Amino acid sequence: MAQIIDGKALAKQVREEIKAETEEMEAKHGIVPGLAVILVGNDPGSEVYVRNKKNDCEKVGFYSEVIHLPEETSADTILEHIRKLNATEAIDGILVQMPLPGHLDAPSILNTIRPHKDVDGLHPVNMGRLLSGQPCMAPCTPKGVMRMLDSIGCEIEGKRAVVVGRSVLVGKPIAMMLLARNATVTMCHSRTRNLPEICAEADILVAATGRAEMIDENYVKEGAVVIDVGISRMGKKLTGDVAYERVADKAGWITPVPGGVGPMTRAMLLVNTMQAAKLRVG
């Protein structure tokens, strides 16, 4: 039976580390990290996410503010808010909650955030730095996955890693991060042939497809580390991309859904905001 990588417990540990860093920064420099979140519309899921992020900030002593705008808000109005936040010294990180209403062009809005305040790690400058191995704001979910692998003492160098999913948010950046740690990485997607056979060769398998319970025991090598990034609702139950019960009998380590990668994504947002605040104080 696989051992569980407990994202909730690890996220709590990260928050404790960040809280201690915040207290030290305030004592030495008289400032605390600041995070601003822009929420457009009234999507219930997004409202929950933003509320949780604000609570996380309060737990670690960050300054935080939420700019909640109506669904019909124009792109020009949002860009005006972003430019003001770019120029506000007390704000180290700016996050635009996704998804945006359909009339808005997300890339043009996200690209207006200054790269050093882009705590979601989605600005092309940060993506380019990640690709070229330079210091950058890395996307929160992949960064959380790497922290989870490190927490179990997973030796990444020389291992075969398979990433199922090629999104800009997860699949592509996690592949780059694993490659930077000297894993041999294969990226797969919906059109990959012989997908179960390829996945079954992986020492580290990252599932980020958004397709509920797509990955079963036939995709998994005995003793592999299985990271489930997906989250879907099946009736009243939340599930991931991995058929948990079936895979847990075969894997060496596995992340649960919920309680796995999700809490670490939020924790890494705090880490990135602290990183940005450190740039402010030099």
CSV table of C-alpha atoms in Angstrom, one decimal:
chain,number,residue,atom,x,y,z
A,1,MET,CA,0.0,0.0,0.0
A,2,ALA,CA,1.4,3.4,-1.0
A,3,GLN,CA,2.5,6.0,1.6
A,4,ILE,CA,0.5,9.2,1.5
A,5,ILE,CA,2.1,12.6,0.8
A,6,ASP,CA,0.1,14.8,3.1
A,7,GLY,CA,-0.3,18.1,1.4
A,8,LYS,CA,-2.3,19.6,4.3
A,9,ALA,CA,0.4,18.8,6.8
A,10,LEU,CA,3.2,20.0,4.5
A,11,ALA,CA,1.3,23.3,3.7
A,12,LYS,CA,1.0,23.9,7.4
A,13,GLN,CA,4.7,23.5,7.8
A,14,VAL,CA,5.3,26.0,5.0
A,15,ARG,CA,3.0,28.5,6.6
A,16,GLU,CA,4.9,28.2,9.9
A,17,GLU,CA,8.2,28.9,8.0
A,18,ILE,CA,6.7,31.9,6.2
A,19,LYS,CA,5.2,33.3,9.4
A,20,ALA,CA,8.7,33.2,11.1
A,21,GLU,CA,10.2,34.9,8.1
A,22,THR,CA,7.5,37.6,8.1
A,23,GLU,CA,8.2,38.3,11.8
A,24,GLU,CA,11.9,38.5,11.2
A,25,MET,CA,11.4,40.8,8.2
A,26,GLU,CA,9.1,43.1,10.2
A,27,ALA,CA,11.6,43.3,13.0
A,28,LYS,CA,14.6,44.0,10.8
A,29,HIS,CA,13.1,46.2,8.0
A,30,GLY,CA,9.7,47.4,9.4
A,31,ILE,CA,7.7,45.9,6.5
A,32,VAL,CA,5.6,42.9,5.9
A,33,PRO,CA,4.9,41.2,2.5
A,34,GLY,CA,1.8,42.4,0.7
A,35,LEU,CA,-0.5,40.5,-1.7
A,36,ALA,CA,-3.3,41.9,-3.8
A,37,VAL,CA,-5.9,39.7,-5.5
A,38,ILE,CA,-8.2,41.0,-8.2
A,39,LEU,CA,-11.5,39.0,-8.5
A,40,VAL,CA,-13.8,39.8,-11.4
A,41,GLY,CA,-17.4,38.5,-11.2
A,42,ASN,CA,-19.1,36.2,-8.7
A,43,ASP,CA,-17.9,32.7,-9.6
A,44,PRO,CA,-18.6,30.7,-6.4
A,45,GLY,CA,-15.4,28.6,-6.7
A,46,SER,CA,-13.3,31.7,-7.3
A,47,GLU,CA,-14.8,33.4,-4.3
A,48,VAL,CA,-13.9,30.5,-2.1
A,49,TYR,CA,-10.3,30.4,-3.4
A,50,VAL,CA,-9.8,34.1,-2.8
A,51,ARG,CA,-11.3,33.9,0.7
A,52,ASN,CA,-8.9,31.0,1.5
A,53,LYS,CA,-5.9,33.0,0.1
A,54,LYS,CA,-6.8,36.0,2.3
A,55,ASN,CA,-7.1,33.7,5.3
A,56,ASP,CA,-3.7,32.2,4.5
A,57,CYS,CA,-2.2,35.8,4.4
A,58,GLU,CA,-3.7,36.6,7.8
A,59,LYS,CA,-2.2,33.4,9.3
A,60,VAL,CA,1.3,34.3,8.3
A,61,GLY,CA,1.1,38.0,9.0
A,62,PHE,CA,1.0,39.3,5.4
A,63,TYR,CA,-0.8,42.5,4.4
A,64,SER,CA,-3.5,41.5,1.9
A,65,GLU,CA,-6.3,43.2,-0.1
A,66,VAL,CA,-8.9,41.9,-2.4
A,67,ILE,CA,-10.3,44.1,-5.3
A,68,HIS,CA,-13.7,42.6,-6.2
A,69,LEU,CA,-15.0,43.9,-9.5
A,70,PRO,CA,-18.3,43.3,-11.2
A,71,GLU,CA,-18.7,40.7,-14.0
A,72,GLU,CA,-19.1,43.4,-16.7
A,73,THR,CA,-15.9,45.3,-15.7
A,74,SER,CA,-13.9,46.4,-18.8
A,75,ALA,CA,-10.3,45.4,-19.5
A,76,ASP,CA,-9.2,49.0,-19.2
A,77,THR,CA,-10.5,49.3,-15.7
A,78,ILE,CA,-8.7,46.1,-14.6
A,79,LEU,CA,-5.5,47.3,-16.3
A,80,GLU,CA,-5.8,50.6,-14.4
A,81,HIS,CA,-6.0,48.6,-11.1
A,82,ILE,CA,-3.0,46.5,-12.0
A,83,ARG,CA,-0.9,49.6,-12.9
A,84,LYS,CA,-1.7,51.2,-9.6
A,85,LEU,CA,-0.7,48.0,-7.8
A,86,ASN,CA,2.5,47.8,-9.8
A,87,ALA,CA,3.4,51.2,-8.5
A,88,THR,CA,2.4,50.5,-4.9
A,89,GLU,CA,5.4,49.7,-2.8
A,90,ALA,CA,3.5,47.9,0.0
A,91,ILE,CA,2.2,45.4,-2.6
A,92,ASP,CA,4.8,42.7,-3.4
A,93,GLY,CA,2.5,40.3,-5.2
A,94,ILE,CA,-0.4,40.7,-7.6
A,95,LEU,CA,-2.7,37.8,-8.5
A,96,VAL,CA,-5.7,37.9,-11.0
A,97,GLN,CA,-8.1,35.1,-10.0
A,98,MET,CA,-8.9,32.8,-12.9
A,99,PRO,CA,-11.1,32.2,-14.8
A,100,LEU,CA,-12.0,35.7,-16.0
A,101,PRO,CA,-15.3,36.5,-17.6
A,102,GLY,CA,-15.5,35.6,-21.3
A,103,HIS,CA,-15.2,39.2,-22.7
A,104,LEU,CA,-11.8,39.6,-21.1
A,105,ASP,CA,-8.4,38.6,-22.7
A,106,ALA,CA,-6.5,36.9,-19.9
A,107,PRO,CA,-3.0,37.0,-21.4
A,108,SER,CA,-3.1,40.8,-22.0
A,109,ILE,CA,-4.2,41.4,-18.5
A,110,LEU,CA,-1.7,39.0,-16.9
A,111,ASN,CA,1.1,40.4,-19.0
A,112,THR,CA,0.5,43.9,-17.5
A,113,ILE,CA,1.7,42.6,-14.1
A,114,ARG,CA,5.3,43.4,-13.5
A,115,PRO,CA,7.3,40.1,-13.6
A,116,HIS,CA,8.7,40.6,-10.1
A,117,LYS,CA,5.2,40.9,-8.7
A,118,ASP,CA,3.8,38.1,-10.8
A,119,VAL,CA,3.3,35.6,-7.9
A,120,ASP,CA,1.3,33.2,-10.1
A,121,GLY,CA,4.4,32.8,-12.3
A,122,LEU,CA,2.5,33.1,-15.5
A,123,HIS,CA,4.1,36.2,-17.1
A,124,PRO,CA,6.1,35.4,-20.3
A,125,VAL,CA,9.2,36.8,-18.7
A,126,ASN,CA,8.9,34.3,-15.8
A,127,MET,CA,8.1,31.5,-18.1
A,128,GLY,CA,11.1,32.3,-20.3
A,129,ARG,CA,13.4,32.4,-17.2
A,130,LEU,CA,12.1,29.1,-16.1
A,131,LEU,CA,12.8,27.6,-19.5
A,132,SER,CA,16.3,29.0,-19.6
A,133,GLY,CA,17.1,28.0,-16.0
A,134,GLN,CA,17.3,31.5,-14.6
A,135,PRO,CA,15.9,32.6,-11.2
A,136,CYS,CA,12.2,33.4,-11.6
A,137,MET,CA,8.7,33.4,-10.0
A,138,ALA,CA,7.7,29.8,-10.7
A,139,PRO,CA,4.0,28.8,-11.0
A,140,CYS,CA,2.6,27.8,-7.7
A,141,THR,CA,1.3,24.3,-8.4
A,142,PRO,CA,4.4,22.9,-10.0
A,143,LYS,CA,6.5,24.5,-7.3
A,144,GLY,CA,4.3,22.8,-4.7
A,145,VAL,CA,4.8,19.4,-6.5
A,146,MET,CA,8.5,19.8,-6.3
A,147,ARG,CA,8.3,20.6,-2.6
A,148,MET,CA,6.2,17.5,-2.1
A,149,LEU,CA,8.8,15.3,-3.9
A,150,ASP,CA,11.6,16.8,-1.7
A,151,SER,CA,9.6,16.2,1.5
A,152,ILE,CA,9.6,12.5,0.9
A,153,GLY,CA,13.3,12.4,0.0
A,154,CYS,CA,12.6,11.5,-3.6
A,155,GLU,CA,15.8,11.4,-5.6
A,156,ILE,CA,14.9,13.1,-8.8
A,157,GLU,CA,18.2,13.0,-10.6
A,158,GLY,CA,18.4,10.2,-13.2
A,159,LYS,CA,14.8,9.1,-12.6
A,160,ARG,CA,12.2,8.6,-15.4
A,161,ALA,CA,9.5,11.2,-15.0
A,162,VAL,CA,6.3,11.2,-17.0
A,163,VAL,CA,3.9,14.2,-17.0
A,164,VAL,CA,0.4,13.7,-18.4
A,165,GLY,CA,-0.9,17.1,-19.4
A,166,ARG,CA,0.7,20.0,-21.3
A,167,SER,CA,-1.0,23.1,-19.8
A,168,VAL,CA,0.9,26.3,-19.3
A,169,LEU,CA,-0.2,26.3,-15.7
A,170,VAL,CA,1.1,22.8,-14.7
A,171,GLY,CA,2.2,20.4,-17.4
A,172,LYS,CA,4.9,22.5,-19.2
A,173,PRO,CA,6.4,24.1,-16.1
A,174,ILE,CA,6.6,20.9,-14.0
A,175,ALA,CA,8.3,19.2,-16.9
A,176,MET,CA,10.9,22.0,-17.0
A,177,MET,CA,11.4,21.8,-13.2
A,178,LEU,CA,11.9,18.1,-13.3
A,179,LEU,CA,14.3,18.4,-16.2
A,180,ALA,CA,16.3,21.1,-14.3
A,181,ARG,CA,16.7,18.5,-11.5
A,182,ASN,CA,18.2,16.0,-14.0
A,183,ALA,CA,15.2,13.7,-14.4
A,184,THR,CA,14.6,12.2,-17.9
A,185,VAL,CA,11.2,13.7,-18.7
A,186,THR,CA,8.5,12.5,-21.1
A,187,MET,CA,5.5,14.8,-21.7
A,188,CYS,CA,2.2,13.1,-22.7
A,189,HIS,CA,-1.2,14.4,-23.6
A,190,SER,CA,-4.6,13.3,-25.0
A,191,ARG,CA,-3.1,12.3,-28.4
A,192,THR,CA,-0.2,10.3,-27.0
A,193,ARG,CA,-0.2,6.8,-28.4
A,194,ASN,CA,0.4,3.8,-26.0
A,195,LEU,CA,-0.2,6.1,-23.0
A,196,PRO,CA,-0.6,3.4,-20.3
A,197,GLU,CA,2.7,1.7,-21.4
A,198,ILE,CA,4.6,5.0,-21.3
A,199,CYS,CA,3.2,6.0,-17.9
A,200,ALA,CA,4.0,2.5,-16.5
A,201,GLU,CA,7.7,3.2,-17.1
A,202,ALA,CA,7.7,6.2,-14.8
A,203,ASP,CA,9.5,6.4,-11.5
A,204,ILE,CA,7.6,9.7,-11.0
A,205,LEU,CA,4.2,10.1,-12.6
A,206,VAL,CA,2.5,13.5,-12.6
A,207,ALA,CA,-1.2,13.4,-13.7
A,208,ALA,CA,-2.5,16.8,-14.7
A,209,THR,CA,-5.2,16.0,-17.3
A,210,GLY,CA,-8.4,17.2,-15.7
A,211,ARG,CA,-10.1,13.9,-16.5
A,212,ALA,CA,-11.5,12.2,-13.5
A,213,GLU,CA,-9.9,8.9,-12.5
A,214,MET,CA,-8.2,8.5,-15.9
A,215,ILE,CA,-5.0,7.0,-14.4
A,216,ASP,CA,-5.6,3.5,-13.1
A,217,GLU,CA,-3.3,0.7,-12.0
A,218,ASN,CA,-2.4,-0.1,-15.6
A,219,TYR,CA,-0.6,3.2,-15.9
A,220,VAL,CA,1.5,2.8,-12.8
A,221,LYS,CA,4.9,1.2,-12.2
A,222,GLU,CA,5.2,-0.8,-9.0
A,223,GLY,CA,6.6,1.5,-6.3
A,224,ALA,CA,6.3,4.7,-8.4
A,225,VAL,CA,5.6,8.2,-6.9
A,226,VAL,CA,2.2,9.3,-8.2
A,227,ILE,CA,1.3,13.0,-8.0
A,228,ASP,CA,-2.3,13.8,-8.7
A,229,VAL,CA,-2.8,17.4,-9.7
A,230,GLY,CA,-6.4,17.0,-11.0
A,231,ILE,CA,-9.6,17.7,-9.2
A,232,SER,CA,-13.1,16.9,-10.4
A,233,ARG,CA,-16.5,16.3,-8.9
A,234,MET,CA,-18.2,13.0,-9.4
A,235,GLY,CA,-21.6,13.3,-7.8
A,236,LYS,CA,-21.0,14.4,-4.3
A,237,LYS,CA,-17.4,13.2,-4.3
A,238,LEU,CA,-14.2,15.1,-5.1
A,239,THR,CA,-11.7,13.0,-7.1
A,240,GLY,CA,-8.5,13.5,-9.0
A,241,ASP,CA,-7.1,12.3,-12.3
A,242,VAL,CA,-6.0,9.1,-10.5
A,243,ALA,CA,-8.2,6.2,-9.5
A,244,TYR,CA,-6.9,6.4,-6.0
A,245,GLU,CA,-7.9,3.1,-4.4
A,246,ARG,CA,-6.7,1.1,-7.3
A,247,VAL,CA,-3.4,2.9,-7.8
A,248,ALA,CA,-2.6,3.1,-4.0
A,249,ASP,CA,-2.2,-0.7,-3.9
A,250,LYS,CA,0.6,-0.4,-6.5
A,251,ALA,CA,2.4,2.9,-6.0
A,252,GLY,CA,5.1,3.6,-3.5
A,253,TRP,CA,3.9,7.1,-2.7
A,254,ILE,CA,0.7,8.9,-3.7
A,255,THR,CA,-1.1,12.3,-3.2
A,256,PRO,CA,-4.7,12.2,-2.1
A,257,VAL,CA,-7.5,14.4,-3.6
A,258,PRO,CA,-8.5,16.5,-1.8
A,259,GLY,CA,-5.7,17.2,0.7
A,260,GLY,CA,-2.7,16.7,-1.6
A,261,VAL,CA,-1.5,19.2,-4.2
A,262,GLY,CA,-4.3,21.8,-3.6
A,263,PRO,CA,-3.1,23.0,-0.2
A,264,MET,CA,0.5,23.2,-1.5
A,265,THR,CA,-0.5,25.5,-4.4
A,266,ARG,CA,-1.8,28.0,-1.9
A,267,ALA,CA,1.3,27.6,0.3
A,268,MET,CA,3.5,28.3,-2.6
A,269,LEU,CA,1.6,31.5,-3.3
A,270,LEU,CA,2.9,32.7,0.1
A,271,VAL,CA,6.4,31.5,-0.7
A,272,ASN,CA,6.4,33.5,-4.0
A,273,THR,CA,5.0,36.6,-2.2
A,274,MET,CA,7.8,36.3,0.4
A,275,GLN,CA,10.3,36.0,-2.4
A,276,ALA,CA,9.0,39.2,-4.0
A,277,ALA,CA,9.1,41.0,-0.6
A,278,LYS,CA,12.8,40.0,-0.2
A,279,LEU,CA,13.5,41.6,-3.6
A,280,ARG,CA,11.9,44.8,-2.2
A,281,VAL,CA,14.1,44.9,0.9
A,282,GLY,CA,17.2,43.8,-1.1
